CSV table of C-alpha atoms and ligand atoms in Angstrom, one decimal:
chain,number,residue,atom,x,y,z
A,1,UNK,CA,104.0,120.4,21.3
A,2,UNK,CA,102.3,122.6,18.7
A,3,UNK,CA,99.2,124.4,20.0
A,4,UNK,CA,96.6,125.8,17.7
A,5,UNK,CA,97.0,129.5,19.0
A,6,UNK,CA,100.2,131.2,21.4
A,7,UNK,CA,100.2,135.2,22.0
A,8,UNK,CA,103.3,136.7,20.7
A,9,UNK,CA,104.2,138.8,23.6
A,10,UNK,CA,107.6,140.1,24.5
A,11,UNK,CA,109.7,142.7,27.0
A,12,UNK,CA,108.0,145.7,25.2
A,13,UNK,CA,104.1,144.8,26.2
A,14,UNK,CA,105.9,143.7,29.8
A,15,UNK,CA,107.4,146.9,30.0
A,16,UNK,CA,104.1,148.4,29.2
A,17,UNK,CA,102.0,147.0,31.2
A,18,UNK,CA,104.5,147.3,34.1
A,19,UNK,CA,104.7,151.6,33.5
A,20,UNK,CA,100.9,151.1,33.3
A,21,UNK,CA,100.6,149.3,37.3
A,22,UNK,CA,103.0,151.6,38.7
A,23,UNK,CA,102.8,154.9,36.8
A,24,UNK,CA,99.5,155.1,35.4
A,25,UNK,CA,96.2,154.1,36.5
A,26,UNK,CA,94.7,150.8,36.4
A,27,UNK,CA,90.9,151.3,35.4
A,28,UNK,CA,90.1,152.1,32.1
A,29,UNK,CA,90.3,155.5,29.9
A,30,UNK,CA,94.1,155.6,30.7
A,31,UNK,CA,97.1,156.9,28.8
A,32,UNK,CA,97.4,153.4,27.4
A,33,UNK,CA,94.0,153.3,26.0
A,34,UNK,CA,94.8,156.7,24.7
A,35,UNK,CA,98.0,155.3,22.6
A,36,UNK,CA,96.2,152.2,20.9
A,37,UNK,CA,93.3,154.8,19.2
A,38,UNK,CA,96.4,156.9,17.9
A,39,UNK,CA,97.8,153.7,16.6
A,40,UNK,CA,94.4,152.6,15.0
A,41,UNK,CA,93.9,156.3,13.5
A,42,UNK,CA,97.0,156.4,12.2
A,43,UNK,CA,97.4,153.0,10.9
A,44,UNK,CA,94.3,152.6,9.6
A,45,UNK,CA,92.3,156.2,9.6
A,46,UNK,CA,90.1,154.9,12.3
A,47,UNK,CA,88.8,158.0,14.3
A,48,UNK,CA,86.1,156.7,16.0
A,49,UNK,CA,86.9,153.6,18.4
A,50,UNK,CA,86.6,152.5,22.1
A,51,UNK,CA,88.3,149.4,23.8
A,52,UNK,CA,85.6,147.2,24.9
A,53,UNK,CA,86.2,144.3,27.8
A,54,UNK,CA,85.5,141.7,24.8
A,55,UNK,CA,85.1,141.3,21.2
A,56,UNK,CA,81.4,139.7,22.8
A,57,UNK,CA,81.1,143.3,24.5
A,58,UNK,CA,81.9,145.3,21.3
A,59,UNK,CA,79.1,143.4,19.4
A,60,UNK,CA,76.3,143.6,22.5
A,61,UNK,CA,77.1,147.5,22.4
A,62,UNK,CA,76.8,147.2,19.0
A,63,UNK,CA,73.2,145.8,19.4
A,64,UNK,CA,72.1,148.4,21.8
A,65,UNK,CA,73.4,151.4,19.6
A,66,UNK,CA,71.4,149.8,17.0
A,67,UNK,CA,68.6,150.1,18.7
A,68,UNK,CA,67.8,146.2,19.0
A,69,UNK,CA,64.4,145.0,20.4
A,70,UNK,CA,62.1,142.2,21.8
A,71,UNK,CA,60.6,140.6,18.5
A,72,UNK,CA,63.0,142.3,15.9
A,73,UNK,CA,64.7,139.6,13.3
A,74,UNK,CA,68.2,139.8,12.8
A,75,UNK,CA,70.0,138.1,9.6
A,76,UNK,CA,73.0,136.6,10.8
A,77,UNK,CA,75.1,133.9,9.5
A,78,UNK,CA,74.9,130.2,11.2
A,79,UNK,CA,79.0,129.7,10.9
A,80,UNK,CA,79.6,131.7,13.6
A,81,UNK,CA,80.5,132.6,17.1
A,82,UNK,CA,77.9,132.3,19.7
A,83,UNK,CA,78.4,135.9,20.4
A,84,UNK,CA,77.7,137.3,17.3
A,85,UNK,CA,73.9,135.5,17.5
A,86,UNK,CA,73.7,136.5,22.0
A,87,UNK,CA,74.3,139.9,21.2
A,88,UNK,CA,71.0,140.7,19.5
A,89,UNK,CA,69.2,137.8,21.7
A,90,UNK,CA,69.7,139.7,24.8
A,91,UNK,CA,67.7,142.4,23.3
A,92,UNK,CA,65.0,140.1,22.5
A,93,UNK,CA,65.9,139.8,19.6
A,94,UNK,CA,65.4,136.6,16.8
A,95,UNK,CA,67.8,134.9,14.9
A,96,UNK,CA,67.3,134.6,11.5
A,97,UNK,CA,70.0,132.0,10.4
A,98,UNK,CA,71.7,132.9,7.0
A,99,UNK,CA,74.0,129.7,5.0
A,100,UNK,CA,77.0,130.4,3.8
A,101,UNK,CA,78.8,130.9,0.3
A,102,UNK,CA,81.2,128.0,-0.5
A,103,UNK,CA,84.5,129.4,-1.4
A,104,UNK,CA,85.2,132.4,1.1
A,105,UNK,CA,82.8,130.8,4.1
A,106,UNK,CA,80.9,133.8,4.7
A,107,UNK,CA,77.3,134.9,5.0
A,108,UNK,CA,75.7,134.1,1.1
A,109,UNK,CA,74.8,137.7,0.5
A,110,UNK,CA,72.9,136.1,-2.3
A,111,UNK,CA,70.5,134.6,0.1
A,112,UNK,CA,70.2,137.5,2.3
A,113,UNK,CA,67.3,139.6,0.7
A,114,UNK,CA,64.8,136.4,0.6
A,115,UNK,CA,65.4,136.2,4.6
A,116,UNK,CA,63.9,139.8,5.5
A,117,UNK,CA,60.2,139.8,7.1
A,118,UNK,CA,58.4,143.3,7.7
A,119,UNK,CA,60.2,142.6,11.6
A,120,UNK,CA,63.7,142.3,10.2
A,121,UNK,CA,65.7,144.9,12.1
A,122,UNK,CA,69.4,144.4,11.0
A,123,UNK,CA,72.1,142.2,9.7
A,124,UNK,CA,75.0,141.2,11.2
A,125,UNK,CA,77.7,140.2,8.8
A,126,UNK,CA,81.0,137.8,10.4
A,127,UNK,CA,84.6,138.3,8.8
A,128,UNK,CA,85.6,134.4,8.7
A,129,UNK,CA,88.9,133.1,9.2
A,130,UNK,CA,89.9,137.4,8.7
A,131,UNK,CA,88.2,137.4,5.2
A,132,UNK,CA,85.8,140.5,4.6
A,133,UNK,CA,82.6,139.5,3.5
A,134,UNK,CA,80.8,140.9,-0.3
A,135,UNK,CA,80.0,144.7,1.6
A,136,UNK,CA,78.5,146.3,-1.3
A,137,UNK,CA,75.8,144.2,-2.3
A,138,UNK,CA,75.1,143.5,1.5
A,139,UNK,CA,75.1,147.4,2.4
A,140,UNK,CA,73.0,148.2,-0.5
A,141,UNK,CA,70.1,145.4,0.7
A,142,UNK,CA,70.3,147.2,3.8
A,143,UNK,CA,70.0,150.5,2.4
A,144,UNK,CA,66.8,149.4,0.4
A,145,UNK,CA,65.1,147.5,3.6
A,146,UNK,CA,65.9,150.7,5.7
A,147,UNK,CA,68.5,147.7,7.8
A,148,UNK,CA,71.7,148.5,9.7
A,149,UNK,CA,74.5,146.4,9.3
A,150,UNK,CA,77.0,145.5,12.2
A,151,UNK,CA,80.2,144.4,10.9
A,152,UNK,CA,81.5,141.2,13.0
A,153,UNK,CA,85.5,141.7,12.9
A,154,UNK,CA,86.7,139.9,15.5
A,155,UNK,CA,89.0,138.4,13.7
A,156,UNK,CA,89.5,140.4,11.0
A,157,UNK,CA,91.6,143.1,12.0
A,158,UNK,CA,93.7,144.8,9.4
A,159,UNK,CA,92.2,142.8,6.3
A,160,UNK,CA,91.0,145.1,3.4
A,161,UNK,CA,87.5,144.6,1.7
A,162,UNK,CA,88.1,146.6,-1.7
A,163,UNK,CA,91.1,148.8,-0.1
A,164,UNK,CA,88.6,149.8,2.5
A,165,UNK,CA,89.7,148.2,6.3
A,166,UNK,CA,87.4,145.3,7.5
A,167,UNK,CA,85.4,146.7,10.5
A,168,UNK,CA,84.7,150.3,9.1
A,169,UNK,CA,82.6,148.7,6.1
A,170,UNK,CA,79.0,149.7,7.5
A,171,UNK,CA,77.4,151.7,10.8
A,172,UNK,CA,79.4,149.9,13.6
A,173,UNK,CA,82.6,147.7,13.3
A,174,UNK,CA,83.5,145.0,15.8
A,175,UNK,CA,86.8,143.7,16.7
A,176,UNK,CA,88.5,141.1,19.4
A,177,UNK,CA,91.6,141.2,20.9
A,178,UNK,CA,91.2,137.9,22.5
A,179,UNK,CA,94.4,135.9,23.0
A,180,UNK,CA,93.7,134.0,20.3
A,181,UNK,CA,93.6,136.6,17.7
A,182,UNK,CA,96.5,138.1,15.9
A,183,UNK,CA,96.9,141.4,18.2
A,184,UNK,CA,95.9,140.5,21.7
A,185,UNK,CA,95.1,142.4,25.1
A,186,UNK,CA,94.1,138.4,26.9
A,187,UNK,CA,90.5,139.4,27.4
A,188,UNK,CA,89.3,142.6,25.0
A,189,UNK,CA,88.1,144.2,22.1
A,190,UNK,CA,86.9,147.1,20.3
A,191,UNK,CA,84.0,149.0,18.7
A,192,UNK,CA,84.2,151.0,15.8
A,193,UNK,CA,81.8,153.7,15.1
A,194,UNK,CA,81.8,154.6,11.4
A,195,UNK,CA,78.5,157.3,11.8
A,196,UNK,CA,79.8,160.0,14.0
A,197,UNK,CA,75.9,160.5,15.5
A,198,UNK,CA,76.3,157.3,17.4
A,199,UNK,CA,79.5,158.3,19.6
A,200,UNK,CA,77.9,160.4,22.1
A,201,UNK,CA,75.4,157.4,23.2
A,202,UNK,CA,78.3,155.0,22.5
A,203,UNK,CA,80.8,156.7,25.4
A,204,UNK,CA,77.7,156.6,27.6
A,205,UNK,CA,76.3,152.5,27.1
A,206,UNK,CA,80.2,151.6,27.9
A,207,UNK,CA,80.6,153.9,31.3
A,208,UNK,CA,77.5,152.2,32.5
A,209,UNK,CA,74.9,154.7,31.3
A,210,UNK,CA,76.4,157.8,32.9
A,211,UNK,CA,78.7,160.8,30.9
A,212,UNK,CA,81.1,160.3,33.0
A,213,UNK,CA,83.3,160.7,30.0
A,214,UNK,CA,82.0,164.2,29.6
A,215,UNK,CA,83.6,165.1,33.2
A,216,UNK,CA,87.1,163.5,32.2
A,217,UNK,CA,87.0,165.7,28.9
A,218,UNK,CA,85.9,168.5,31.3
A,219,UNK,CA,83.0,169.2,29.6
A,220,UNK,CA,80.6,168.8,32.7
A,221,UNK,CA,81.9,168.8,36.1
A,222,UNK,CA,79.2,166.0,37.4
A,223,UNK,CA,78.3,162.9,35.7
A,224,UNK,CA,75.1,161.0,36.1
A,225,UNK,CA,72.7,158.2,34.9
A,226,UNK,CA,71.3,158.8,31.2
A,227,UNK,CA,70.8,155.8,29.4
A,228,UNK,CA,71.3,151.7,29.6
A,229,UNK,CA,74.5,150.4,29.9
A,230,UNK,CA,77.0,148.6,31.3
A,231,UNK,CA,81.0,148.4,32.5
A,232,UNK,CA,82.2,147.9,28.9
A,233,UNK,CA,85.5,149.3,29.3
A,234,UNK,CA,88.7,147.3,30.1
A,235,UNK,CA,91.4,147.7,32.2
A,236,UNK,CA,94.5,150.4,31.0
A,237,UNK,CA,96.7,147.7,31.9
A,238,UNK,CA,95.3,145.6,29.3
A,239,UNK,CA,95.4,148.8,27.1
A,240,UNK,CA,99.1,148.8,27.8
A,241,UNK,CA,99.6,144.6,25.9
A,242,UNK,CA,97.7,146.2,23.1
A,243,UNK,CA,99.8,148.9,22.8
A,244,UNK,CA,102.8,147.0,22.5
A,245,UNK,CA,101.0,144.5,19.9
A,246,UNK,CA,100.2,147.5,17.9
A,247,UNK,CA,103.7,148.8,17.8
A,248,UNK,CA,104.5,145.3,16.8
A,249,UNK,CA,101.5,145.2,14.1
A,250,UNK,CA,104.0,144.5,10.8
A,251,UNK,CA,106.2,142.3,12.8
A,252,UNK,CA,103.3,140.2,13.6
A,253,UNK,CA,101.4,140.5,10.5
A,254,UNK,CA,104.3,139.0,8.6
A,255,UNK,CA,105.2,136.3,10.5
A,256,UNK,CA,101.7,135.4,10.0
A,257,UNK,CA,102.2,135.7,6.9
A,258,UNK,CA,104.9,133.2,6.2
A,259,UNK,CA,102.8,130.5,8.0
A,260,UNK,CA,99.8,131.2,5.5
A,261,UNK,CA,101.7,131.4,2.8
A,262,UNK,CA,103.6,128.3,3.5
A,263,UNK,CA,100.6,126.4,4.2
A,264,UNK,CA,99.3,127.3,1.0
A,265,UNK,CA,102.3,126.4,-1.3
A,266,UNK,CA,103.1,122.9,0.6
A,267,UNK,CA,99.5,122.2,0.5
A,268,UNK,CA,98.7,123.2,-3.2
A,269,UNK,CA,100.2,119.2,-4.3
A,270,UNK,CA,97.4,117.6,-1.7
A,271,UNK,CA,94.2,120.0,-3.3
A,272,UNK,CA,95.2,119.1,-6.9
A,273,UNK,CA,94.9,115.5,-5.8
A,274,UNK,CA,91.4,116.2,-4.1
A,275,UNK,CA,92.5,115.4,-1.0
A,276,UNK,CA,91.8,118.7,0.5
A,277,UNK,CA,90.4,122.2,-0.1
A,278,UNK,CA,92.5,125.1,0.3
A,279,UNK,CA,91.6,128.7,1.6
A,280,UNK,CA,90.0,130.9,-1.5
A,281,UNK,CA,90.6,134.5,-1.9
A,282,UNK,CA,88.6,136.7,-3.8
A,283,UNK,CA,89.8,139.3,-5.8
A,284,UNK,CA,88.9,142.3,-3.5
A,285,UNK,CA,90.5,140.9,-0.2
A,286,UNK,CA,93.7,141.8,1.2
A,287,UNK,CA,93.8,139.0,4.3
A,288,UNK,CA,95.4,139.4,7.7
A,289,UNK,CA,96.8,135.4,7.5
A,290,UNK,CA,94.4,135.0,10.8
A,291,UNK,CA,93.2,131.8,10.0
A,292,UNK,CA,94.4,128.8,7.8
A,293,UNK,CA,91.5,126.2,7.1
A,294,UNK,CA,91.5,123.3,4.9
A,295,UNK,CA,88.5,121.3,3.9
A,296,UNK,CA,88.7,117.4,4.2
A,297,UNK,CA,86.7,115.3,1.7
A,298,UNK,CA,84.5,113.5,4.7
A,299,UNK,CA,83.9,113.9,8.7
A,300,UNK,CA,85.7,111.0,9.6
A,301,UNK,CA,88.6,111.8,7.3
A,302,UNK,CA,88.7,115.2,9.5
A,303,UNK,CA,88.8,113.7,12.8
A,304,UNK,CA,91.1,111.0,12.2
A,305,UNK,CA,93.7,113.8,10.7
A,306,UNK,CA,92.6,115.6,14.2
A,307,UNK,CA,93.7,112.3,16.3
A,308,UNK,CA,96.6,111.5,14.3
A,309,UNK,CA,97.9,115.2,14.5
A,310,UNK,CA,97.2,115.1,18.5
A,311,UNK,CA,99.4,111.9,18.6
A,312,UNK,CA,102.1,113.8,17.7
A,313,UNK,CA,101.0,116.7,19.7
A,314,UNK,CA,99.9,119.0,16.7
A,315,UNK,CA,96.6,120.8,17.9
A,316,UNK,CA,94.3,121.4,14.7
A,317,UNK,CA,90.9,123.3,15.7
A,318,UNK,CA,87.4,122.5,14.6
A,319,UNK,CA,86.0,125.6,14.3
A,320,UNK,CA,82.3,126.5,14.8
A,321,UNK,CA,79.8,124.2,15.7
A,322,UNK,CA,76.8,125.4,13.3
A,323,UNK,CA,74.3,127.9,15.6
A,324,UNK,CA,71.4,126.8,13.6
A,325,UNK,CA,72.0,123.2,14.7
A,326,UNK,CA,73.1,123.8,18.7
A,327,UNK,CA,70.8,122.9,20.9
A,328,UNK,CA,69.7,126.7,21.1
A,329,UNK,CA,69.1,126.6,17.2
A,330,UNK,CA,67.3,123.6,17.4
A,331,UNK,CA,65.3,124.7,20.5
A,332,UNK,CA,64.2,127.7,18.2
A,333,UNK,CA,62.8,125.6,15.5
A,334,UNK,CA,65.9,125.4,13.3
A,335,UNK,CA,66.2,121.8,10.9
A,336,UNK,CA,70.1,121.4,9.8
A,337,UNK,CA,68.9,121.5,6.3
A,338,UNK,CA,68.1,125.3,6.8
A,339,UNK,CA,71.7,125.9,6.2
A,340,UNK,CA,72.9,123.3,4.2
A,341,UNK,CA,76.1,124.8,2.7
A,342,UNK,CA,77.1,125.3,6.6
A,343,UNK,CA,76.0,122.1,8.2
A,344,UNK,CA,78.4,120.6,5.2
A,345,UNK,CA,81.6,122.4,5.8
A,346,UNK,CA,80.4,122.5,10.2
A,347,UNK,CA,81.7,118.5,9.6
A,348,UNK,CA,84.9,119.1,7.3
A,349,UNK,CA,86.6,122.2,7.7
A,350,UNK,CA,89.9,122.4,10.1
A,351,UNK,CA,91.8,124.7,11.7
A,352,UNK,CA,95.7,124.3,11.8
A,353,UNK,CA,97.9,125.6,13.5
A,354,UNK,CA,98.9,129.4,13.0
A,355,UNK,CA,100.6,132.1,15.6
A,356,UNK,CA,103.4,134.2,15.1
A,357,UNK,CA,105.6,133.0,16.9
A,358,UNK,CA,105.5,129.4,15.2
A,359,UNK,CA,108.6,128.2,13.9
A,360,UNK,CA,109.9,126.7,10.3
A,361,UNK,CA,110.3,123.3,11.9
A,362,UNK,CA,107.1,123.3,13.4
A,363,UNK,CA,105.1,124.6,10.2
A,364,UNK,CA,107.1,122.0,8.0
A,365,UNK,CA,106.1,119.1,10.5
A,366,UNK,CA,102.7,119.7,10.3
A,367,UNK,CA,102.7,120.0,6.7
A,368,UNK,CA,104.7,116.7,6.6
A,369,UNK,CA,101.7,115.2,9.1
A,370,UNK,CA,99.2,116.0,6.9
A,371,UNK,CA,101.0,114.6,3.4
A,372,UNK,CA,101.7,111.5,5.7
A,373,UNK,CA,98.0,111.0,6.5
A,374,UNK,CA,96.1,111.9,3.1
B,1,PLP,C1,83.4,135.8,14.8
B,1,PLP,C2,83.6,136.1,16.3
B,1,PLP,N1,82.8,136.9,16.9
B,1,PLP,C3,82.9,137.2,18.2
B,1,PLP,C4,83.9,136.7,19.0
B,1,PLP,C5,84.0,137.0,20.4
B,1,PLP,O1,85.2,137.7,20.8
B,1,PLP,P1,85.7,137.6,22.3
B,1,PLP,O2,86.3,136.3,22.5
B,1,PLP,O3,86.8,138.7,22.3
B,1,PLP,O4,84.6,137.9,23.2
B,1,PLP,C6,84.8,135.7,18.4
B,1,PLP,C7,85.8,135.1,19.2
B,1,PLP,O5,86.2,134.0,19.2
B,1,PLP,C8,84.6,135.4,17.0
B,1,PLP,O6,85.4,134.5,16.4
């Protein structure tokens, strides 16, 4: 069988997360938790970030650092998570859905300055498939508007927009650690705060509203209630897997890496025939081979490669389900033809099969599937 997604894990993150249940502590703000912002700040000059319980976590703090209200609009793209769209709507907040560009899949920052109303709060940018989105043009709308931009790396972790890391491209940075990312703690994630001013209040939102983080740092010697907030911190046994993923970060990356890349040259025959559409990489991206998505010429020719792959037990993943179109989108209002460019590719695009740990016989049997089929 060839699943979609398997964690790499190995002895190290058991051994880990063993020292962590019988040496350390199990809540949160361990030594563990300690170790991966080391490893972030010195593998990617990250100074400012905290573990979160969720990538879904990281972005609603996100939304309450930014200051998110009842009746603000929020420009967000359709192709997306559900979480990246709840995160503002538990503030109140309304969606303003954004289509997509056609080659990289990620919000048209062409089509972003026509969506802003005189409520328009922020903008919340997604890092498809572990592709950066166009930054500069997107941060210089918001700069005009007076807009914050949260940065929606869940899966992007370790790409590069312009040399510059994916999630420390505007105010706050989002990542997931979910077990089906490439560096996984089973449940978690992280938020990065680029503008120093917002750590304070950040510490505070993700200890439940109190500075209780001021007493471990021995700054106060009583903590109590001083804003909203919630139990956004995980546990430092999770802390402990993510410490060994990070200590297995190139490993990983580049087994990755040969999947991608293999995908790409045994796939390149089929795209010339216009049988499929391969990933597209603009010049300023260096990628973190997260996700590998081809584009089939129709819906049906999608989901009969989906049922012939599962007949051989080869899991290919539809990805997003367009927001604008849900039920929720379309309780709000929302037409598919808001987002044409997204309701298109919602019906074609497929996920196959990537994780580190996959072997050469299984990437070259699903590349033989797929030649067989088209
Ligand atoms: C773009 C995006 N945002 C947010 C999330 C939520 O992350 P988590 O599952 O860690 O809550 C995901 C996860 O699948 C995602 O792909």
């Amino acid at each position: 069988m060839i699943p979609f997604n398997k964690a790499s894990i190995t002895d190290l993150e058991v051994k880990y997360v063993t020292d962590a249940l019988l040496n350390g502590k199990s809540s949160g703000d361990g030594r563990y938790t300690m170790k991966v912002y080391e490893e972030f700040k010195n593998r990617f000059g990250i100074e400012r970030m905290l573990l979160t319980t969720s990538g879904t976590t990281a972005l609603e703090m996100a939304s309450i650092l930014a200051d998110i209200k009842p009746g603000d609009d929020v420009i967000v793209p359709s192709f997306t998570f559900s979480s990246t769209a709840n995160s503002f709507m538990l503030r109140g907040a309304n969606p303003i859905f954004c289509d997509i560009r056609r080659d990289t899949m990620n919000i048209d920052e062409t089509l972003v300055e026509s969506l802003i109303t005189p409520k328009t709060k922020a903008i919340y940018t997604v890092d498809y498939a572990g592709i950066p989105c166009d930054m500069d043009p997107i941060n210089e709308i918001a700069k005009k508007h007076g807009l914050i931009v949260i940065e929606d790396a869940a899966q992007a972790v370790g790409s590069k927009y312009k040399g510059r890391y994916a999630g420390t491209l505007s105010e706050f940075g989002c990542y997931s650690f979910h077990e089906t990312k490439n560096y996984v703690m089973g449940e978690g994630g992280g938020i990065v705060i680029n503008d120093p001013s917002y750590m304070d209040r950040a510490e505070i939102i993700r200890e439940k509203g109190t500075n209780r983080r001021q007493v471990l740092n021995g700054l106060v010697d009583k903590y109590t209630w001083h804003d909203i907030g919630s139990s956004f911190l995980p546990s430092d046994v999770l802390a402990a897997i993510m410490y060994g993923q990070m200590q297995r970060y190139d490993e990983i990356m580049e087994k990755r890496m040969f999947v991608w890349n293999s995908y790409a040259e045994e796939l390149k025959d089929l795209e010339k025939e216009g049988k499929l559409v391969l990933p597209v990489l603009p010049d300023y991206v260096e990628h973190n081979a997260h996700m590998f998505n081809i584009i089939l010429p129709t819906a049906k020719i999608r989901s009969d490669l989906v049922y012939k792959l599962k007949e051989k037990d080869v899991y290919a993943y539809i990805c997003y389900v367009p927001l604008h179109s849900s039920p929720v989108g379309i309780k709000l209002g929302y037409k598919p033809e808001t987002c044409p460019v997204t309701e298109d590719y919602g019906e074609r695009v497929l996920r196959l099969p990537l994780y580190a740990d996959m072997t050469k016989d299984d990437v070259a049997k699903v590349i033989e599937l797929i030649h067989e089929y088209l």
